[in-house]
Coordinates of C-alpha atoms in Angstrom, one line a residue:
Chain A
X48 CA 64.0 6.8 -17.3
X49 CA 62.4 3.4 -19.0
X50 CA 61.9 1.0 -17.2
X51 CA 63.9 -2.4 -17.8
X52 CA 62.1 -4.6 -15.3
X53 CA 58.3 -3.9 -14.7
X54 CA 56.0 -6.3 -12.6
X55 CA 52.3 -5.7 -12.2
X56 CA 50.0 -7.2 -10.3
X57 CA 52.0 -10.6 -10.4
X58 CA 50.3 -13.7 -8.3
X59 CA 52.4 -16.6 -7.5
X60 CA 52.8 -19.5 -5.4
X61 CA 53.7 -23.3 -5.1
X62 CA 50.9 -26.0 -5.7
X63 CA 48.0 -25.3 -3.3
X64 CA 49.8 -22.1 -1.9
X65 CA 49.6 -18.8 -3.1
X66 CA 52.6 -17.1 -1.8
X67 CA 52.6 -13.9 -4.4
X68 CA 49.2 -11.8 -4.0
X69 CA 49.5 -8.7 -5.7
X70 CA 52.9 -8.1 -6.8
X71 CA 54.1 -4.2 -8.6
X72 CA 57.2 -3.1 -9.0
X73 CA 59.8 -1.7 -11.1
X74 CA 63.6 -1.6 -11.8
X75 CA 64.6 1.4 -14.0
X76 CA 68.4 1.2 -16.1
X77 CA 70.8 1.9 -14.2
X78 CA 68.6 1.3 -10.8
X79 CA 69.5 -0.5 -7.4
X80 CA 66.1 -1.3 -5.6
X81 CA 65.8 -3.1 -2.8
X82 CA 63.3 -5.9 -1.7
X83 CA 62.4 -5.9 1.8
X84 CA 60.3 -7.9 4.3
X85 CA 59.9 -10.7 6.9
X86 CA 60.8 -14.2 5.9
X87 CA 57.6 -15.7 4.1
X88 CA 56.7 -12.4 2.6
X89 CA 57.4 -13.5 -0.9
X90 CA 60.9 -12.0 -1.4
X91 CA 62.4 -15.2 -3.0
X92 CA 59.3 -16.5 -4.2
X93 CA 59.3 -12.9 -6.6
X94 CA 62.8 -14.0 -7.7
X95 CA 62.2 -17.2 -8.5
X96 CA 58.8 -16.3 -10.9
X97 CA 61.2 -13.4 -12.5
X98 CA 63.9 -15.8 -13.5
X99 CA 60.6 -18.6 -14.4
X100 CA 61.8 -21.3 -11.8
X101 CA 58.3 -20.8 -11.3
X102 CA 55.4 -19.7 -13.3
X103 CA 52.9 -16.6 -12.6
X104 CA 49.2 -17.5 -11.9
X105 CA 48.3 -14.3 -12.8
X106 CA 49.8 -10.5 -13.9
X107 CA 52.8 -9.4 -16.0
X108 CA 56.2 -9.3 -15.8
X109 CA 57.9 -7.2 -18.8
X110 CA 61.7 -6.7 -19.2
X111 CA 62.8 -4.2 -21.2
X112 CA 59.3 -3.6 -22.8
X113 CA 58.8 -7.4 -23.7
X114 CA 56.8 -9.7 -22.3
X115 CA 58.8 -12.5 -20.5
X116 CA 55.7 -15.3 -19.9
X117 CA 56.8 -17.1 -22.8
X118 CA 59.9 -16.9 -22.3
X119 CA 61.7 -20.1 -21.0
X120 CA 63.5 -20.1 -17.4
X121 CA 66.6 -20.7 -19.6
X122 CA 65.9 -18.5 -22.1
X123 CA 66.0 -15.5 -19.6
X124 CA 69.6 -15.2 -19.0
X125 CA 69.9 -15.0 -22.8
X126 CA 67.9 -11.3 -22.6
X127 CA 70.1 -10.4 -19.3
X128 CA 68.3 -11.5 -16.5
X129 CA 70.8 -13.7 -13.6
X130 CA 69.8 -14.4 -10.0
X131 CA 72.0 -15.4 -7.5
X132 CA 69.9 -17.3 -5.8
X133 CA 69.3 -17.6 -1.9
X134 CA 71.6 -20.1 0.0
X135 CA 74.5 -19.4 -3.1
X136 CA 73.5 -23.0 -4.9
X137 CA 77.1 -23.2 -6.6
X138 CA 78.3 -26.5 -8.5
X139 CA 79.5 -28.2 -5.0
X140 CA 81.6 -30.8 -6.9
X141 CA 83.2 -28.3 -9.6
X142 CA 86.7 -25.7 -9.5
X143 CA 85.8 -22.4 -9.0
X144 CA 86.8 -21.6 -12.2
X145 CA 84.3 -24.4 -13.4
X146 CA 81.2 -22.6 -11.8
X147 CA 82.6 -19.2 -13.4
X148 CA 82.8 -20.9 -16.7
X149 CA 79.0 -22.1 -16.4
X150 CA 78.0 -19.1 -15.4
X151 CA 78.4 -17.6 -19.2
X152 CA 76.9 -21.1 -20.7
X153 CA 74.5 -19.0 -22.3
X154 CA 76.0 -17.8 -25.9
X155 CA 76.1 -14.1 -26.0
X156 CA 78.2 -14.4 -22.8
X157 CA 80.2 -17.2 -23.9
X158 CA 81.2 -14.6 -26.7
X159 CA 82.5 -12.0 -24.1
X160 CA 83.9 -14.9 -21.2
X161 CA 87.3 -13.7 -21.2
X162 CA 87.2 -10.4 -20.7
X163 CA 84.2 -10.5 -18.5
X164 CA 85.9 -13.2 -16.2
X165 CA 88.7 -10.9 -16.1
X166 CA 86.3 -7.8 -14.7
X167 CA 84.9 -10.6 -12.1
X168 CA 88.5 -11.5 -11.2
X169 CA 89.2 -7.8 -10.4
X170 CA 86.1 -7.5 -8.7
X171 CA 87.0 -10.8 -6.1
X172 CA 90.1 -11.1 -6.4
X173 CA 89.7 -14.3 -3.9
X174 CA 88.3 -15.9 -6.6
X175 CA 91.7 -15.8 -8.5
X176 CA 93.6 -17.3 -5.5
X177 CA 91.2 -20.2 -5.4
X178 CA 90.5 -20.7 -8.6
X179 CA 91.3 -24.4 -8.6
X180 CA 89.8 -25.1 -5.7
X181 CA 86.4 -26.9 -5.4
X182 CA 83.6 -24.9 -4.8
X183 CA 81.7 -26.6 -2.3
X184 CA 84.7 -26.8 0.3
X185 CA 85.4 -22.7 0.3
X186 CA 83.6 -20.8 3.1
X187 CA 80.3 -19.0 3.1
X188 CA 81.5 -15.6 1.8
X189 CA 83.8 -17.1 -0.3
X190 CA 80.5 -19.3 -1.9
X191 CA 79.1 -16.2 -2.1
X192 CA 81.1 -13.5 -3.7
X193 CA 81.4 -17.1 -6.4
X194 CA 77.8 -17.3 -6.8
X195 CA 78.0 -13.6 -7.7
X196 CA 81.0 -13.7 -9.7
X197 CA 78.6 -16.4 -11.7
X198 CA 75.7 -14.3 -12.4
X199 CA 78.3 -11.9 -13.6
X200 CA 79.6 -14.2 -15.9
X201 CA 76.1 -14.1 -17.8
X202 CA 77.0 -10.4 -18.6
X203 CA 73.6 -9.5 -16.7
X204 CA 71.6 -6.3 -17.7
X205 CA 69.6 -6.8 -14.6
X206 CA 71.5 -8.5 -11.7
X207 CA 68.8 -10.5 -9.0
X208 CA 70.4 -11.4 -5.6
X209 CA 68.5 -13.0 -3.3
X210 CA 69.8 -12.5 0.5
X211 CA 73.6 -11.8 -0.5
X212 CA 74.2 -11.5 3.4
X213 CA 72.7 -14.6 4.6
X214 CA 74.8 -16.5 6.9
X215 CA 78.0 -14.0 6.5
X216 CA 80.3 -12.3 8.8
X217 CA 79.8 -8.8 9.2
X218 CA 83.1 -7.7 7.7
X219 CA 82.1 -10.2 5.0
X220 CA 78.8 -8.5 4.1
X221 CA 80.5 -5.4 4.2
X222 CA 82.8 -7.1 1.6
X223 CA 80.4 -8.2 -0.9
X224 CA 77.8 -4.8 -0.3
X225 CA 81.0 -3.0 -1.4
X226 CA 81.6 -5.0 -4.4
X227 CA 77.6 -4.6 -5.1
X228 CA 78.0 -0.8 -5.0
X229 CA 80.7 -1.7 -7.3
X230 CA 78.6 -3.6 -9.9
X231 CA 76.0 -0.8 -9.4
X232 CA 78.5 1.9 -10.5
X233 CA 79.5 -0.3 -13.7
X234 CA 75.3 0.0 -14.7
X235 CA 73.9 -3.0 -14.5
X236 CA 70.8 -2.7 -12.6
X237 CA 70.3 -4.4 -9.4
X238 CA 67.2 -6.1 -7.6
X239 CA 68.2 -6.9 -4.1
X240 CA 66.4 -8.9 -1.6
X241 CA 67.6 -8.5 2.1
X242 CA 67.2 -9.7 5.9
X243 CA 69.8 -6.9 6.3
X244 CA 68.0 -4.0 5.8
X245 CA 71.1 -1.6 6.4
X246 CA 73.1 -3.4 4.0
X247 CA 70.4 -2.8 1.2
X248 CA 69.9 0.4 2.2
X249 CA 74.0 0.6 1.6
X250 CA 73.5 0.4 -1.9
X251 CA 70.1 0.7 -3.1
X252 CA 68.0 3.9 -4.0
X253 CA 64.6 2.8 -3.5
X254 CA 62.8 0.0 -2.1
X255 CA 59.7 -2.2 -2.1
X256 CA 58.6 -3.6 1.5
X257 CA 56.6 -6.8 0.8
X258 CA 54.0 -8.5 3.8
X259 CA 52.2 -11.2 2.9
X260 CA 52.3 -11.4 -0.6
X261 CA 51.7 -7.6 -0.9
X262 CA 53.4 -4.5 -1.8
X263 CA 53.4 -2.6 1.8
X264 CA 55.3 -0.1 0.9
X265 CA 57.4 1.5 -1.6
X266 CA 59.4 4.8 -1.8
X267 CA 63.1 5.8 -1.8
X268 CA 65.4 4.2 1.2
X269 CA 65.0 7.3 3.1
X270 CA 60.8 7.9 3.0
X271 CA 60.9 3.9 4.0
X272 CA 63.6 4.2 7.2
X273 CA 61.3 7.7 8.2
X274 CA 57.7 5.9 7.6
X275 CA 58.3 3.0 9.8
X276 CA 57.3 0.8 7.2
X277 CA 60.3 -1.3 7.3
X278 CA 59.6 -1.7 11.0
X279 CA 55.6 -2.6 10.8
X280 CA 57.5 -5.3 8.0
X281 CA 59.7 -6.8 10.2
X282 CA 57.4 -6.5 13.6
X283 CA 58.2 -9.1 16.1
X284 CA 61.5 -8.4 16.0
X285 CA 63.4 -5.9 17.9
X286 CA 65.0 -5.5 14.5
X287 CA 64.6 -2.2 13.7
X288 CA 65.8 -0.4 16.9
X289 CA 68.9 -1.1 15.8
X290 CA 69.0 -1.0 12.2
X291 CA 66.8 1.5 11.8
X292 CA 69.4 4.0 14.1
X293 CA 72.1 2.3 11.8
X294 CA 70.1 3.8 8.7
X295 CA 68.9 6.7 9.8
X296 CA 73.2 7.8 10.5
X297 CA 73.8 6.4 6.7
X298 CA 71.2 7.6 5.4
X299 CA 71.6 11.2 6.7
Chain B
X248 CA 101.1 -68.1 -6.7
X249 CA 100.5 -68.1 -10.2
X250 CA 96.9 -68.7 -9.7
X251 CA 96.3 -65.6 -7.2
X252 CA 98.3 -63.9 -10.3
X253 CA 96.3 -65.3 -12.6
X254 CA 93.1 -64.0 -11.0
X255 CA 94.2 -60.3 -10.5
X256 CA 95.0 -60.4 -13.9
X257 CA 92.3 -61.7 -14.9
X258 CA 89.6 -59.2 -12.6
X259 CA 91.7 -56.1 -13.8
X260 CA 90.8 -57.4 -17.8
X261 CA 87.0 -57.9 -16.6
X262 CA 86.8 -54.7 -14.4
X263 CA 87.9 -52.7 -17.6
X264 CA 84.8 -53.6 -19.4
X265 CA 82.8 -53.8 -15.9
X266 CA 84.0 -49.9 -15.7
X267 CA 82.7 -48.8 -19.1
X268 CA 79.1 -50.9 -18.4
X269 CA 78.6 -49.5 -15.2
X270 CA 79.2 -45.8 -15.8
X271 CA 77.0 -45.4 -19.0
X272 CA 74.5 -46.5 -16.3
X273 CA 75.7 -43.8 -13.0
X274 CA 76.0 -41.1 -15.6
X275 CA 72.3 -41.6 -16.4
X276 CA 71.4 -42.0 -12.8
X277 CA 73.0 -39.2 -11.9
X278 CA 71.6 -36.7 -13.8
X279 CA 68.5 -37.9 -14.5
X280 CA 68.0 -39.6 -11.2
X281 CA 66.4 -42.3 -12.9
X282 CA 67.9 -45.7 -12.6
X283 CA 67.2 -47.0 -16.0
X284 CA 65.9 -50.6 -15.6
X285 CA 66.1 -51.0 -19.3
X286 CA 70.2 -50.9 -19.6
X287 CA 70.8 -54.3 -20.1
X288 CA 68.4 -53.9 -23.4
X289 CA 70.6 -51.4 -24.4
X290 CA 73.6 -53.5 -24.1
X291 CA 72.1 -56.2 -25.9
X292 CA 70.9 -54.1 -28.4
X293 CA 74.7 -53.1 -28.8
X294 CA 75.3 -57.2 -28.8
X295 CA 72.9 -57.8 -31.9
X296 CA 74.6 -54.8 -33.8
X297 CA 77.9 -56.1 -33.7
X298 CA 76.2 -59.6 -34.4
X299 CA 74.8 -58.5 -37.7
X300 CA 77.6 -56.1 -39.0
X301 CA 79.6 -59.4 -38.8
X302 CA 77.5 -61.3 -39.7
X303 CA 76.0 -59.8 -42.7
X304 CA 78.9 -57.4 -43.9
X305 CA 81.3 -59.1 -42.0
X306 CA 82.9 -55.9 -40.0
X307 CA 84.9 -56.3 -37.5
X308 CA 82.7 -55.9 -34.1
X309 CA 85.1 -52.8 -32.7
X310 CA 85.0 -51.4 -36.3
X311 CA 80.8 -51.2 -35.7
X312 CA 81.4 -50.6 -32.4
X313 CA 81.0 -46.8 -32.7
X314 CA 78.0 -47.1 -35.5
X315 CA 76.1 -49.0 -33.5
X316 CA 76.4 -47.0 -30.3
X317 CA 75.5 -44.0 -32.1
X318 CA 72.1 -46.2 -33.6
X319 CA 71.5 -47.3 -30.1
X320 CA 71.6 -43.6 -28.8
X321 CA 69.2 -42.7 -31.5
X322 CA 66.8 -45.5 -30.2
X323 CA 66.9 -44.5 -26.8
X324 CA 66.0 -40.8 -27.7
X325 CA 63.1 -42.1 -29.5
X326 CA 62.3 -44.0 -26.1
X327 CA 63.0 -40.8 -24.0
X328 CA 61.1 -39.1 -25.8
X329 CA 57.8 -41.3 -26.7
X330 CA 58.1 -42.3 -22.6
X331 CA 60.8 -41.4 -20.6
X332 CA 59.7 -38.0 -20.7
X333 CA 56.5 -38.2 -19.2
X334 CA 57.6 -39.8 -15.8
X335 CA 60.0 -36.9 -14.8
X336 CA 58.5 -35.8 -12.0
X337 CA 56.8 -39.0 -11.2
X338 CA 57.8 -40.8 -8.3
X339 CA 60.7 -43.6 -8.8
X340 CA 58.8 -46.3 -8.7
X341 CA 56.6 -45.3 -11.8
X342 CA 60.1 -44.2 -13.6
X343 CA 61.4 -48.0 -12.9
X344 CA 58.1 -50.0 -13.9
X345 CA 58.1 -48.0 -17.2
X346 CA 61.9 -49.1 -17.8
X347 CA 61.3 -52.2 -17.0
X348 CA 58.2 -52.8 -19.2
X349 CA 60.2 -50.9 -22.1
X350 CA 63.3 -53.4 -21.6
X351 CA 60.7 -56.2 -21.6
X352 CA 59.4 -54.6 -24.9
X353 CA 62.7 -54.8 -26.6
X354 CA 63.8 -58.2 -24.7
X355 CA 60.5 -60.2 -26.3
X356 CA 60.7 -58.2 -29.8
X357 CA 64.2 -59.3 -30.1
X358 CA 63.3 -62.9 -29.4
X359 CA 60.6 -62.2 -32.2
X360 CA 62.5 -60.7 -34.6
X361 CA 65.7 -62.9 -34.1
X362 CA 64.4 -65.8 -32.5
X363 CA 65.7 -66.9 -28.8
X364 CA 69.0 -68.8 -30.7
X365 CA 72.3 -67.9 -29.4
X366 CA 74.8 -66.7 -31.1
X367 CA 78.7 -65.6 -31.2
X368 CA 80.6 -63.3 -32.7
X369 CA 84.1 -64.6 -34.2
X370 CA 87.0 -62.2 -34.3
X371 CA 90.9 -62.7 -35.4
X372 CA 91.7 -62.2 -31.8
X373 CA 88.6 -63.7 -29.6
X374 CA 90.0 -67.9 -29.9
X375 CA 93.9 -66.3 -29.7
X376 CA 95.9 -66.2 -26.5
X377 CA 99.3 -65.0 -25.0
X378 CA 101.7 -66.8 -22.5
X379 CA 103.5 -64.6 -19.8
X380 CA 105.3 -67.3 -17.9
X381 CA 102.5 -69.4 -16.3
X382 CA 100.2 -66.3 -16.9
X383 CA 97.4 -66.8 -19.8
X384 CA 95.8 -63.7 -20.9
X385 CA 93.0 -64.3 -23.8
X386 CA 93.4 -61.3 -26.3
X387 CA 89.8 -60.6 -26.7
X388 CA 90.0 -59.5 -23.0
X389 CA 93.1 -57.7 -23.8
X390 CA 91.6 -55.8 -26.3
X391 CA 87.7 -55.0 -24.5
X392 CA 90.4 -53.9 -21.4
X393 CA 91.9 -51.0 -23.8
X394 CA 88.7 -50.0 -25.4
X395 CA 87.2 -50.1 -22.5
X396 CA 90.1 -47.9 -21.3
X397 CA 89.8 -45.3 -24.1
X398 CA 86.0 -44.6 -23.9
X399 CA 85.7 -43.8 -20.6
X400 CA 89.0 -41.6 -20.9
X401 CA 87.3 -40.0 -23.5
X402 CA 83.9 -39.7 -21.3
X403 CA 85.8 -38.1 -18.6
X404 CA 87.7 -35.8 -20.6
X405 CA 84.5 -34.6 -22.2
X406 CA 82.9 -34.4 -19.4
X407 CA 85.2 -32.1 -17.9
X408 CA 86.9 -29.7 -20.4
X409 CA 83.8 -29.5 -22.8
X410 CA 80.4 -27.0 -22.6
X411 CA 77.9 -29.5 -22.6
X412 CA 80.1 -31.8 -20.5
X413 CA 80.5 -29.1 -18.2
X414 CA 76.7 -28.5 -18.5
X415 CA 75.8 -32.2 -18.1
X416 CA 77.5 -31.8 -14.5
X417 CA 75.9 -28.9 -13.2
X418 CA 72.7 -30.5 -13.9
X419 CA 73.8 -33.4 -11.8
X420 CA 75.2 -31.4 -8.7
X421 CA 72.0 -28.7 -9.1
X422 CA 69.2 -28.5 -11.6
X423 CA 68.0 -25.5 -10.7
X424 CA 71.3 -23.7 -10.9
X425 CA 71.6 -24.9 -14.0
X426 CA 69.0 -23.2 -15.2
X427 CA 69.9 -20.4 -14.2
X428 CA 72.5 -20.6 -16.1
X429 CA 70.9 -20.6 -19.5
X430 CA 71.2 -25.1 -19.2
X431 CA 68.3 -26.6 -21.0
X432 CA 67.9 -29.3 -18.2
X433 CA 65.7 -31.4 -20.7
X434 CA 67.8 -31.5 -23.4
X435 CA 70.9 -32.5 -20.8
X436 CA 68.3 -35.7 -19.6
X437 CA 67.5 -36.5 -23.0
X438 CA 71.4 -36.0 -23.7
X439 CA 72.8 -38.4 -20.3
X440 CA 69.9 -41.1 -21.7
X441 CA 71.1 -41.3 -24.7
X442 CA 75.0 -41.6 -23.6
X443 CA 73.8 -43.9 -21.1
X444 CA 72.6 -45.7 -24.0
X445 CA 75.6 -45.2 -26.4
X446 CA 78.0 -47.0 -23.2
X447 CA 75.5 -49.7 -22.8
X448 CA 75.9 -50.7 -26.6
X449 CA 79.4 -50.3 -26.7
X450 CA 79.8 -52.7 -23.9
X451 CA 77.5 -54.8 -25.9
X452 CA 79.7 -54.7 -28.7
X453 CA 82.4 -56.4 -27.0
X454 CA 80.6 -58.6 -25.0
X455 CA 79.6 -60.0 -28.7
X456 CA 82.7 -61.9 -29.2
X457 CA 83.7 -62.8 -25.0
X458 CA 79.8 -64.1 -24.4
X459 CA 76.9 -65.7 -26.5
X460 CA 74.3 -63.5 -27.3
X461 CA 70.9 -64.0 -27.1
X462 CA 67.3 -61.6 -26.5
X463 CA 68.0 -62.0 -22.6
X464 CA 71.2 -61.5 -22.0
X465 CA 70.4 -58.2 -20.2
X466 CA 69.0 -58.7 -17.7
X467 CA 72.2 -60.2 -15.7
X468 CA 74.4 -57.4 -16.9
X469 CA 71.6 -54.9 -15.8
X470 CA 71.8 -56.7 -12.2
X471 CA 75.9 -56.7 -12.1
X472 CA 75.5 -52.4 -13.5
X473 CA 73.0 -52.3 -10.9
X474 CA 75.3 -54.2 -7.9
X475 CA 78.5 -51.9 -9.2
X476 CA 76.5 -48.7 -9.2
X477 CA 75.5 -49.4 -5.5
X478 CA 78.7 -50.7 -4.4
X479 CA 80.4 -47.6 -5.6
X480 CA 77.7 -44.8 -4.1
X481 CA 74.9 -43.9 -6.8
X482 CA 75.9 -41.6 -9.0
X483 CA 80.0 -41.0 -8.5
X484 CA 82.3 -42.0 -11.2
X485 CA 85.2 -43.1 -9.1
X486 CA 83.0 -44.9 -6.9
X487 CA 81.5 -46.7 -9.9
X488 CA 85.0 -47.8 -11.6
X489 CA 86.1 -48.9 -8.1
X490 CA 82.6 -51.0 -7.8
X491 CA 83.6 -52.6 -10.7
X492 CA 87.1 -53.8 -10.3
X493 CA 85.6 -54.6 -7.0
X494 CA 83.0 -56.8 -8.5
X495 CA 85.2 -58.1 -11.5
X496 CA 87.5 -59.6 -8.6
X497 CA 85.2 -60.9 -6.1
X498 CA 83.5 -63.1 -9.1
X499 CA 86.6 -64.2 -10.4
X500 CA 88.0 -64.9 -7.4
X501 CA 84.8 -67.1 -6.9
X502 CA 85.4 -68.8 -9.8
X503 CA 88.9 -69.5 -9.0
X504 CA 88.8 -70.6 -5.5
X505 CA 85.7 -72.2 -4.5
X506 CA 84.7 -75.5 -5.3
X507 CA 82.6 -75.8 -8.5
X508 CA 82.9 -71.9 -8.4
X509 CA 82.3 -71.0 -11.8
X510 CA 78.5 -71.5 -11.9
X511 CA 78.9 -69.1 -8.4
X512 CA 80.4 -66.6 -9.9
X513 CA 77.0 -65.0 -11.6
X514 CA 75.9 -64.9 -8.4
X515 CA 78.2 -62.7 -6.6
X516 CA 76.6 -59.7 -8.1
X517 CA 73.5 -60.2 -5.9
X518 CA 75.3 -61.1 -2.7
X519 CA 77.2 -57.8 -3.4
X520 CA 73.8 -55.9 -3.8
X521 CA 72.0 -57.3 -0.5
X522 CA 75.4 -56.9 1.6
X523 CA 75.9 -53.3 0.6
X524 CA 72.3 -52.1 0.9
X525 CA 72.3 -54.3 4.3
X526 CA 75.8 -52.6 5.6
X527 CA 76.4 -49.6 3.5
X528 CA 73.8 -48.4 2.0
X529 CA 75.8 -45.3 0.9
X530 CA 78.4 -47.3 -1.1
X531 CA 81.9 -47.3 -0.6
X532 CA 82.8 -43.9 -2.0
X533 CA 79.1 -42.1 -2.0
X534 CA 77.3 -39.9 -0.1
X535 CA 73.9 -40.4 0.5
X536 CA 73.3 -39.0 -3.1
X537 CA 76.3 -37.5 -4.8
X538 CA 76.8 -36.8 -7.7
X539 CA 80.3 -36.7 -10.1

């Protein structure tokens, strides 16, 4: 396998902070790999530097073999990169079918729109019902399988989502991890950051557990629920007693 | 009767063109989130144009009026560019002083180039009038009402079934999704400034033949853009168009009903501004800061 996304030793932060230490990690074609760790480990922070919201201090991040550091933030979508971003940021004021339509802006999408919204439309078929409706009135998972549907629309070799489960139901997470296996299925690659460590584990192969700006660990899901390494990430919390027997069942 | 008749009629003529002056200046606002303190220049940039195509060549100011917003446009991207630029990220309060001192700029070459004299604009249809029983309805305003009417039309529709209209939007509800989405966010500022600008001159245009023009008479229609903008809630377009029929009727109901009102009139703009920032500072249809 090649690999489409490779980060090495990627520094990062915002003015005075460094958030992003020492950053490796890699997305092969066809992958689904999970980012994993406490909140302030760097999990969004390593989105927002691979999409260029931010710029690296320091390292390299290559897709697909190239070098993207001089590539502009919205010049990455045109090679196949789309994040959904934490918190779903979709265009409050605009139709549903508005925020689909911006999502493949970019031109190589805008080529392929219709049949791509059609596969999106399949894939949430909620977004059909409310397709007039404005975005910023639907409900959190609704938001959310919308901001997804978007970063579809780009027609995304490598698929970012940052915290698809934030602030959803549990039947609703269960919702959009199935559509994410879904997506995964299809071949587009998948970087997934996640609080929910037993929905990533749901979909995703291998994972990276990040503490402070570091790579703690990395292996596939099962080596990382048997280490205890998810646990040492997450330590504070009584967390992992119960995801960690939730995984250990799945995973088995 | 007739007189209260008189006056709606007369606010819903001035709100048209109110409408199409205020909104080149929210649709700036909200996507830039710069209030741009050099607008009036704009607009009496827009006023010169239509001057001197009539003047000189003798075409009709509507006839120009698309010409010179386009040349206007073009001057403000040279502005956003050589200036504008720089102060993105600054705080507001550099953003404004460099407007400012750039409207100042234009306001003092203008009085250079063209001296401080006012002057008119004389059209087939700005001395002419028509009766409607005791109404009188002066066709200049008639005809800034419908153009008035068409532009913005044409605004909205672009701005809502177009890609860059569409793109314009997202950067004013969320830059950084934008950008995400493959929006260059710079070339949608340098794009709203110049449209900003475009609307300010086309305004101007018409104001050519209803008022006198001269180097300063910006600054007043900056301050009644201003007063409409915050009456309606920065940065929404239906708040904006209802700020200015709003305004339009509260001045000429000044001017109709209180003593020696006319000369009041100008002012009502800046009792507008204090009592909405003093009562609601979110304007009648805005949030705190929303956006189209």
């Amino acid at each position: 396998m090649t690999a489409l996304l490779e980060i090495a030793g990627l520094r990062a932060g915002y003015q005075e902070s460094i958030v992003l230490e020492d950053i490796s990690l890699q997305v092969q074609i066809g992958e689904v790999v999970a980012l994993l760790g406490a909140n302030g480990a760097g999990k969004t922070t390593t989105m927002r530097v691979i999409t260029g919201l931010i710029a690296a201090l320091g390292g390299t991040i290559a897709f697909d073999g190239e070098d993207l550091s001089r590539l502009r933030a919205e010049r990455r979508v045109d090679v196949g990169i789309a994040l959904c971003p934490e918190g779903r940021q979709v265009f409050p004021n605009m139709s549903v079918m508005e925020n689909l339509l911006l999502g493949s802006f970019c031109r190589h999408a805008r080529a392929r729109r219709a049949a791509t919204l059609e596969l999106v439309q399949e894939l949430f078929p909620r977004l059909t019902e409310r397709s007039a409706q404005k975005a910023g009135l639907m409900s959190g998972g609704e938001q959310q399988m919308l901001a997804i549907g978007r970063a579809l629309m780009a027609c995304p070799r490598l698929l970012l989502l940052d915290e698809p489960s934030l602030g959803l139901s549990p039947r609703m997470v269960q919702l959009v991890f199935g559509a994410v296996a879904k997506i995964a299925e299809a071949g587009i690659s998948i970087l997934v950051v996640e609080q929910n460590a037993q929905a990533a584990f749901s979909v995703a192969r291998r994972g990276y557990v990040l503490a402070g700006g570091r790579v703690a660990a990395a292996g596939t899901i099962a080596e990382l629920a048997r280490s205890g390494q998810v646990e040492q990430a997450f330590i504070g919390t009584d967390f992992f007693k119960r995801e960690g027997a939730a995984c250990s069942k799945s995973g088995a | 009767m007739s007189m209260l008749l008189q006056c709606l009629v007369d606010s819903i003529l001035l709100g048209g063109l109110y409408s199409l002056m205020a909104v080149g200046l929210s649709l700036g606002f909200g996507v830039t989130r710069i209030i741009n303190f050099a607008y009036g220049e704009f607009i009496m940039l827009g006023a010169y144009g239509a001057f001197f195509c009539s003047s000189l060549a003798g075409i009709d100011p509507l006839i120009a009026l698309p010409a010179v917003a386009i040349g206007v446009a073009l001057f403000a991207a040279i502005v956003f560019e050589f200036s504008l630029r720089r102060v993105l990220r600054a705080p507001a309060i550099n953003q404004i002083l460099l407007l400012f001192g750039v409207g100042l700029v234009i306001q003092n070459l203008a009085a250079i180039l063209w001296t401080g004299d006012a002057r008119s604009v004389e059209t087939p249809y700005s001395l002419t009038a028509r009766e409607f029983g005791d109404i009188n309805v002066p066709d200049g305003r008639i005809v800034t009402f419908l153009v008035a009417t068409v532009l913005i039309a044409a605004l909205l529709w672009w701005l809502h079934r177009t890609e860059l209209g569409r793109a314009i939007r997202a950067v004013a509800q969320n830059r950084d999704a934008a950008v995400l989405m493959g929006i260059n966010v710079m070339r949608m500022y340098l794009l709203s400034f110049m449209l900003n600008a475009a609307l300010g001159a086309a305004t101007g245009a018409m104001a050519s033949f209803l008022l006198t023009v001269t180097p300063f008479m910006g600054f007043p229609m900056l301050i009644k853009s201003f007063a409409i903008v915050v009456l309606g809630g920065l940065g929404s377009i239906p708040g904006t168009l209802a700020g200015a029929f709003l305004l339009a009727f509260a001045e000429t109901a000044v001017a109709y009903y209180v003593p020696d009102g006319i000369g009041w009139a100008e002012g009502v703009a800046f009792a507008v501004l204090l009592g909405v920032l003093i009562f609601r500072p979110r304007g009648i249809l805005g949030q705190a800061v929303e956006v189209a």
